[in-house]
PDB file of C-alpha atoms in Angstrom:
ATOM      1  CA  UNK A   1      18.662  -0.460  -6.304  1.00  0.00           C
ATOM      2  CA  UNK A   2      18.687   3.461  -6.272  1.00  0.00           C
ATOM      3  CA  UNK A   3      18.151   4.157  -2.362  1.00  0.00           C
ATOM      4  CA  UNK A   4      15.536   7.350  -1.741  1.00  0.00           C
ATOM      5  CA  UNK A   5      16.395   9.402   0.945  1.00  0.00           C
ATOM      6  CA  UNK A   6      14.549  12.294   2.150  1.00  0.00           C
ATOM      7  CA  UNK A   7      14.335  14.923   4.868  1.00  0.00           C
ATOM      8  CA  UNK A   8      11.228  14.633   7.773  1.00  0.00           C
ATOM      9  CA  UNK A   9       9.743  17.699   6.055  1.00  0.00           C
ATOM     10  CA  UNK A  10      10.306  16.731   2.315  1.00  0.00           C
ATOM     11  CA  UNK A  11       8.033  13.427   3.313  1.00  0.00           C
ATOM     12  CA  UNK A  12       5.560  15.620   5.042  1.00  0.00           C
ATOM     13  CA  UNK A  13       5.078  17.538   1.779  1.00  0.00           C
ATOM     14  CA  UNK A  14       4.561  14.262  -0.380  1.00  0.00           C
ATOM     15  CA  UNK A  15       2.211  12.165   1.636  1.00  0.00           C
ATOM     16  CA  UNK A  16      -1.210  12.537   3.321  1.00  0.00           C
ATOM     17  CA  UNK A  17      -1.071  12.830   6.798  1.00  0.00           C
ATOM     18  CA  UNK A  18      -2.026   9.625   7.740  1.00  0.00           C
ATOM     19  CA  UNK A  19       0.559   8.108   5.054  1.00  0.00           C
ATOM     20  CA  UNK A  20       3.022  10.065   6.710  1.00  0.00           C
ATOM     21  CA  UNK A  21       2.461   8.507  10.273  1.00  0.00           C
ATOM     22  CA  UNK A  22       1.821   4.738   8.898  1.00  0.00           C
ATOM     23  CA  UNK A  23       5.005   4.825   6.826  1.00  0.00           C
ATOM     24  CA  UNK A  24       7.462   7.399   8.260  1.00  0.00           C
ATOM     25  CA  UNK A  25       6.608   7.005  12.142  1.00  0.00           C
ATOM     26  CA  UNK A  26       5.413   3.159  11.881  1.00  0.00           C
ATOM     27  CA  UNK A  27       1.607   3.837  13.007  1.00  0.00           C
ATOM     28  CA  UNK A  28      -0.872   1.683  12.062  1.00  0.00           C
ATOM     29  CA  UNK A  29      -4.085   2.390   9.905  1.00  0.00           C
ATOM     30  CA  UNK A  30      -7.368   1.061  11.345  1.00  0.00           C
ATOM     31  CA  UNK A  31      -8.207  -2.504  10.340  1.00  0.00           C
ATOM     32  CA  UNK A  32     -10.854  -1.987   6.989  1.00  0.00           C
ATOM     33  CA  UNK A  33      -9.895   1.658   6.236  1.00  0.00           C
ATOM     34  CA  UNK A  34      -8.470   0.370   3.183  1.00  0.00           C
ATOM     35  CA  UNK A  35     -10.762  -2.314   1.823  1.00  0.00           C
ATOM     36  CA  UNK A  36     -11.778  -0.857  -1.727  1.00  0.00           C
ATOM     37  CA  UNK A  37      -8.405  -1.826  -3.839  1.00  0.00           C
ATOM     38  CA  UNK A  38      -9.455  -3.322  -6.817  1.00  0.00           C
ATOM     39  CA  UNK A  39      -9.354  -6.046  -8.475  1.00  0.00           C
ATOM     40  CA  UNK A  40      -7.772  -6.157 -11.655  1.00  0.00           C
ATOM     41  CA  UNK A  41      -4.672  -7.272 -12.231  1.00  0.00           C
ATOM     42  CA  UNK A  42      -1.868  -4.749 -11.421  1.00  0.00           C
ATOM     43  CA  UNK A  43       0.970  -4.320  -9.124  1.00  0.00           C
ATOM     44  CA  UNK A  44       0.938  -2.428  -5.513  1.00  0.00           C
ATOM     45  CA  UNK A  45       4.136  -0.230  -4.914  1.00  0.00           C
ATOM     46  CA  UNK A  46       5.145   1.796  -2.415  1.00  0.00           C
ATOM     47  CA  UNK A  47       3.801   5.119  -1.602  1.00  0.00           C
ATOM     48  CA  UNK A  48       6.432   6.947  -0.552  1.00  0.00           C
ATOM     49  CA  UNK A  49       8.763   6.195  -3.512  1.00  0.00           C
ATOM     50  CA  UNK A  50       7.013   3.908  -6.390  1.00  0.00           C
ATOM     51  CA  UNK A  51       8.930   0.494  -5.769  1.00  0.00           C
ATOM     52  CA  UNK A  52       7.017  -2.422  -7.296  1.00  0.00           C
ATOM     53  CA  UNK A  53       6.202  -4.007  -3.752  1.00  0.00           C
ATOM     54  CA  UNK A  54       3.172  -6.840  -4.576  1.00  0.00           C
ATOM     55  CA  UNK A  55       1.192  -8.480  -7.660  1.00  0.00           C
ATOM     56  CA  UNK A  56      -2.506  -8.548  -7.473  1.00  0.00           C
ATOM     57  CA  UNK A  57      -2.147 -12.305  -8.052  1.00  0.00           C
ATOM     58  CA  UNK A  58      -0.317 -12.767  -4.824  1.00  0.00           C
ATOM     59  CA  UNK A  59      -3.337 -10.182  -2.812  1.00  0.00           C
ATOM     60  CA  UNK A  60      -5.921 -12.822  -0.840  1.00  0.00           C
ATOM     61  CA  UNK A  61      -8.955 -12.135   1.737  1.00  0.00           C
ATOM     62  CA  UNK A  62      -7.476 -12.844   5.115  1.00  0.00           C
ATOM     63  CA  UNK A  63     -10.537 -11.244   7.170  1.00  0.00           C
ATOM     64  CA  UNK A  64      -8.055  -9.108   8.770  1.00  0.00           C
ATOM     65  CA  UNK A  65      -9.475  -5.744   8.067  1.00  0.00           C
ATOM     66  CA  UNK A  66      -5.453  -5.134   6.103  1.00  0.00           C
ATOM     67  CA  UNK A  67      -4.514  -5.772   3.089  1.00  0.00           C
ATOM     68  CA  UNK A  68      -2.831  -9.143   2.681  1.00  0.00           C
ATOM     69  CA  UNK A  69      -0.451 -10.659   0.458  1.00  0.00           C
ATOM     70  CA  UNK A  70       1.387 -14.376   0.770  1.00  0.00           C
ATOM     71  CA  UNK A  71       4.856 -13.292  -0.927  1.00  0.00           C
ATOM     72  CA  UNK A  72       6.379  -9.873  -2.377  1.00  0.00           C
ATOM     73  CA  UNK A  73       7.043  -9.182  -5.806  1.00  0.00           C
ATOM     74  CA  UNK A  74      10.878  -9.552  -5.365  1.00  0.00           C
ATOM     75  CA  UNK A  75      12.171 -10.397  -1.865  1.00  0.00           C
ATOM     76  CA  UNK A  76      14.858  -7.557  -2.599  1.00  0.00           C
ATOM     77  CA  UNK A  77      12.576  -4.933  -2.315  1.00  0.00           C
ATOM     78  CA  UNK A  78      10.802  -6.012   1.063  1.00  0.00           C
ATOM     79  CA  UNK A  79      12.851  -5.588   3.962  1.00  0.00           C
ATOM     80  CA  UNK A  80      12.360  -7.610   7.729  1.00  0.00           C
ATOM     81  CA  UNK A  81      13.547  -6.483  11.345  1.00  0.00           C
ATOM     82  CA  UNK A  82      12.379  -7.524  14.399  1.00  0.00           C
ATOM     83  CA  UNK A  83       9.094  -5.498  15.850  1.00  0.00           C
ATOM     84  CA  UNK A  84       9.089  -6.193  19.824  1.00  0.00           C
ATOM     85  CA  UNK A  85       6.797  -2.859  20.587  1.00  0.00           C
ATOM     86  CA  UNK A  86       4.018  -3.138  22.338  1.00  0.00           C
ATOM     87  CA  UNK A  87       4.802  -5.928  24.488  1.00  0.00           C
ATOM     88  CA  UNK A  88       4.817  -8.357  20.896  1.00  0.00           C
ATOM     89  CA  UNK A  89       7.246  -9.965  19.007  1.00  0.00           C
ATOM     90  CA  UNK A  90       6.230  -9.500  15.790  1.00  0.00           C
ATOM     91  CA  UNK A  91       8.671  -8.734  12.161  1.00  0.00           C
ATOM     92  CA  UNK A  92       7.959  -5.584  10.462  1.00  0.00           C
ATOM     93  CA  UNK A  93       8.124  -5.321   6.729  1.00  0.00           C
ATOM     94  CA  UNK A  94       9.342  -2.526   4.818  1.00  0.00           C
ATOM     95  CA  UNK A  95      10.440  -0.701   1.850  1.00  0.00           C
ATOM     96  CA  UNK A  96      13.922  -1.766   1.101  1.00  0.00           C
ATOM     97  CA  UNK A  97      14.235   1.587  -1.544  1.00  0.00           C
ATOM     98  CA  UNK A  98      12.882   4.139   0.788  1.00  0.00           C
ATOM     99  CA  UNK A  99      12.227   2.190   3.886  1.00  0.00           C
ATOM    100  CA  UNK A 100       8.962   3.119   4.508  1.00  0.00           C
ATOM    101  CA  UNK A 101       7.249   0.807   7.181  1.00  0.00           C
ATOM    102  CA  UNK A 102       4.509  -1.257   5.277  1.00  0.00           C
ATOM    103  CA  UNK A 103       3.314  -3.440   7.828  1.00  0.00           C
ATOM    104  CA  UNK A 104       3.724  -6.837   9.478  1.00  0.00           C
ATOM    105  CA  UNK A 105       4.489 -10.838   8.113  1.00  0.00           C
ATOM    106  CA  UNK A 106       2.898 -13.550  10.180  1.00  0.00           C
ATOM    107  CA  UNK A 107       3.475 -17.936   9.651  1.00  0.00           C
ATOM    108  CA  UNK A 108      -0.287 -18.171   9.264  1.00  0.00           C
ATOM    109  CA  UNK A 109      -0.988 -16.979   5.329  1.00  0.00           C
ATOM    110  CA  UNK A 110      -2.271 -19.888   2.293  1.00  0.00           C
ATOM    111  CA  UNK A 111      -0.162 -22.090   0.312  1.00  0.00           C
ATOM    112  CA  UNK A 112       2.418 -21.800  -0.950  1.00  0.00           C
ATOM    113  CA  UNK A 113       4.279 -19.708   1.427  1.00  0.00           C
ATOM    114  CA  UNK A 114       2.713 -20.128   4.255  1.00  0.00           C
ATOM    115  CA  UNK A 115       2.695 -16.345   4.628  1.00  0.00           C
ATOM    116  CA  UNK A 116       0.838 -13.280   5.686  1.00  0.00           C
ATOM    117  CA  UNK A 117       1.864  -9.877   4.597  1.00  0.00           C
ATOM    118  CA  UNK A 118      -0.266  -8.314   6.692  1.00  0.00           C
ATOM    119  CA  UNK A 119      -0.018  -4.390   4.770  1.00  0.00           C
ATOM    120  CA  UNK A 120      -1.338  -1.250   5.759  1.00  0.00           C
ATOM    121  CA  UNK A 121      -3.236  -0.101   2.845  1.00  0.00           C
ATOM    122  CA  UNK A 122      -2.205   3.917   3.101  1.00  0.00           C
ATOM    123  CA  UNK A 123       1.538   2.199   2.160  1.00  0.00           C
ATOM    124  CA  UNK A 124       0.555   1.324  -0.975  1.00  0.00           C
ATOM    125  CA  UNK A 125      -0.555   2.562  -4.235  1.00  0.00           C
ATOM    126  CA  UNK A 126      -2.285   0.127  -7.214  1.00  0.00           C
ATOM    127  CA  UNK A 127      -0.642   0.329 -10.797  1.00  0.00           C
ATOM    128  CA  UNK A 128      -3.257  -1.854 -13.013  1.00  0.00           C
ATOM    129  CA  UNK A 129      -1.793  -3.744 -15.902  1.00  0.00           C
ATOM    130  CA  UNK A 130      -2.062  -2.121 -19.204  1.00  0.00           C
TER     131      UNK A 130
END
């Protein structure tokens, strides 16, 4: 994989504001900002740099207010480190191509992982199936 590397400013000039804080700075959107993806079938990728990140088949309703997914596309592409800021321990996900910070994984998502990719929806962008 092709890693994307940018200056501060360069990502400033592609993204939205609040894009830029969510993904670049690790913020966090608020919880149901983001609820109106749709619902065909498609693929979610990345913002910042287009990586195929999450199929609509793996996308589920977790009541969260954030977009949630029980596995990534490929494992390669979605990165995990250790998130102990404010005063949780928690793993952050990210973009293994640009590292943009996507969101959180939790142990408490549906069969058959068992997962919760807990995603801030300003990180992603919907490609539907053609």
């Amino acid at each position: 994989m092709d890693k994307i590397v940018k200056t501060d400013a360069e990502w400033r000039a592609q993204l939205s504001p609040l894009a830029y804080k969510v993904t670049r700075k690790h913020g966090t959107e608020r919880a149901g900002t983001n609820e109106d993806f749709p619902k065909d079938q498609g693929i979610y990728t990345c913002v910042c740099c287009g990586a195929p990140l999450f199929e609509q088949d793996a996308k589920f309703e977790s009541g969260t207010g954030w977009p949630s997914f029980y596995q990534p596309m490929d494992t390669e592409m979605v990165g995990e480190k250790a998130d102990n800021s404010l005063f949780m321990r928690r793993t952050e996900v990210h973009c293994n191509r640009c590292d943009a910070h996507l969101g959180h994984v939790f142990p408490d998502g549906p069969a058959p992982t068992g997962l919760r990719y807990c995603i801030n929806g300003v990180a992603l962008a919907f490609e539907p199936d053609v």
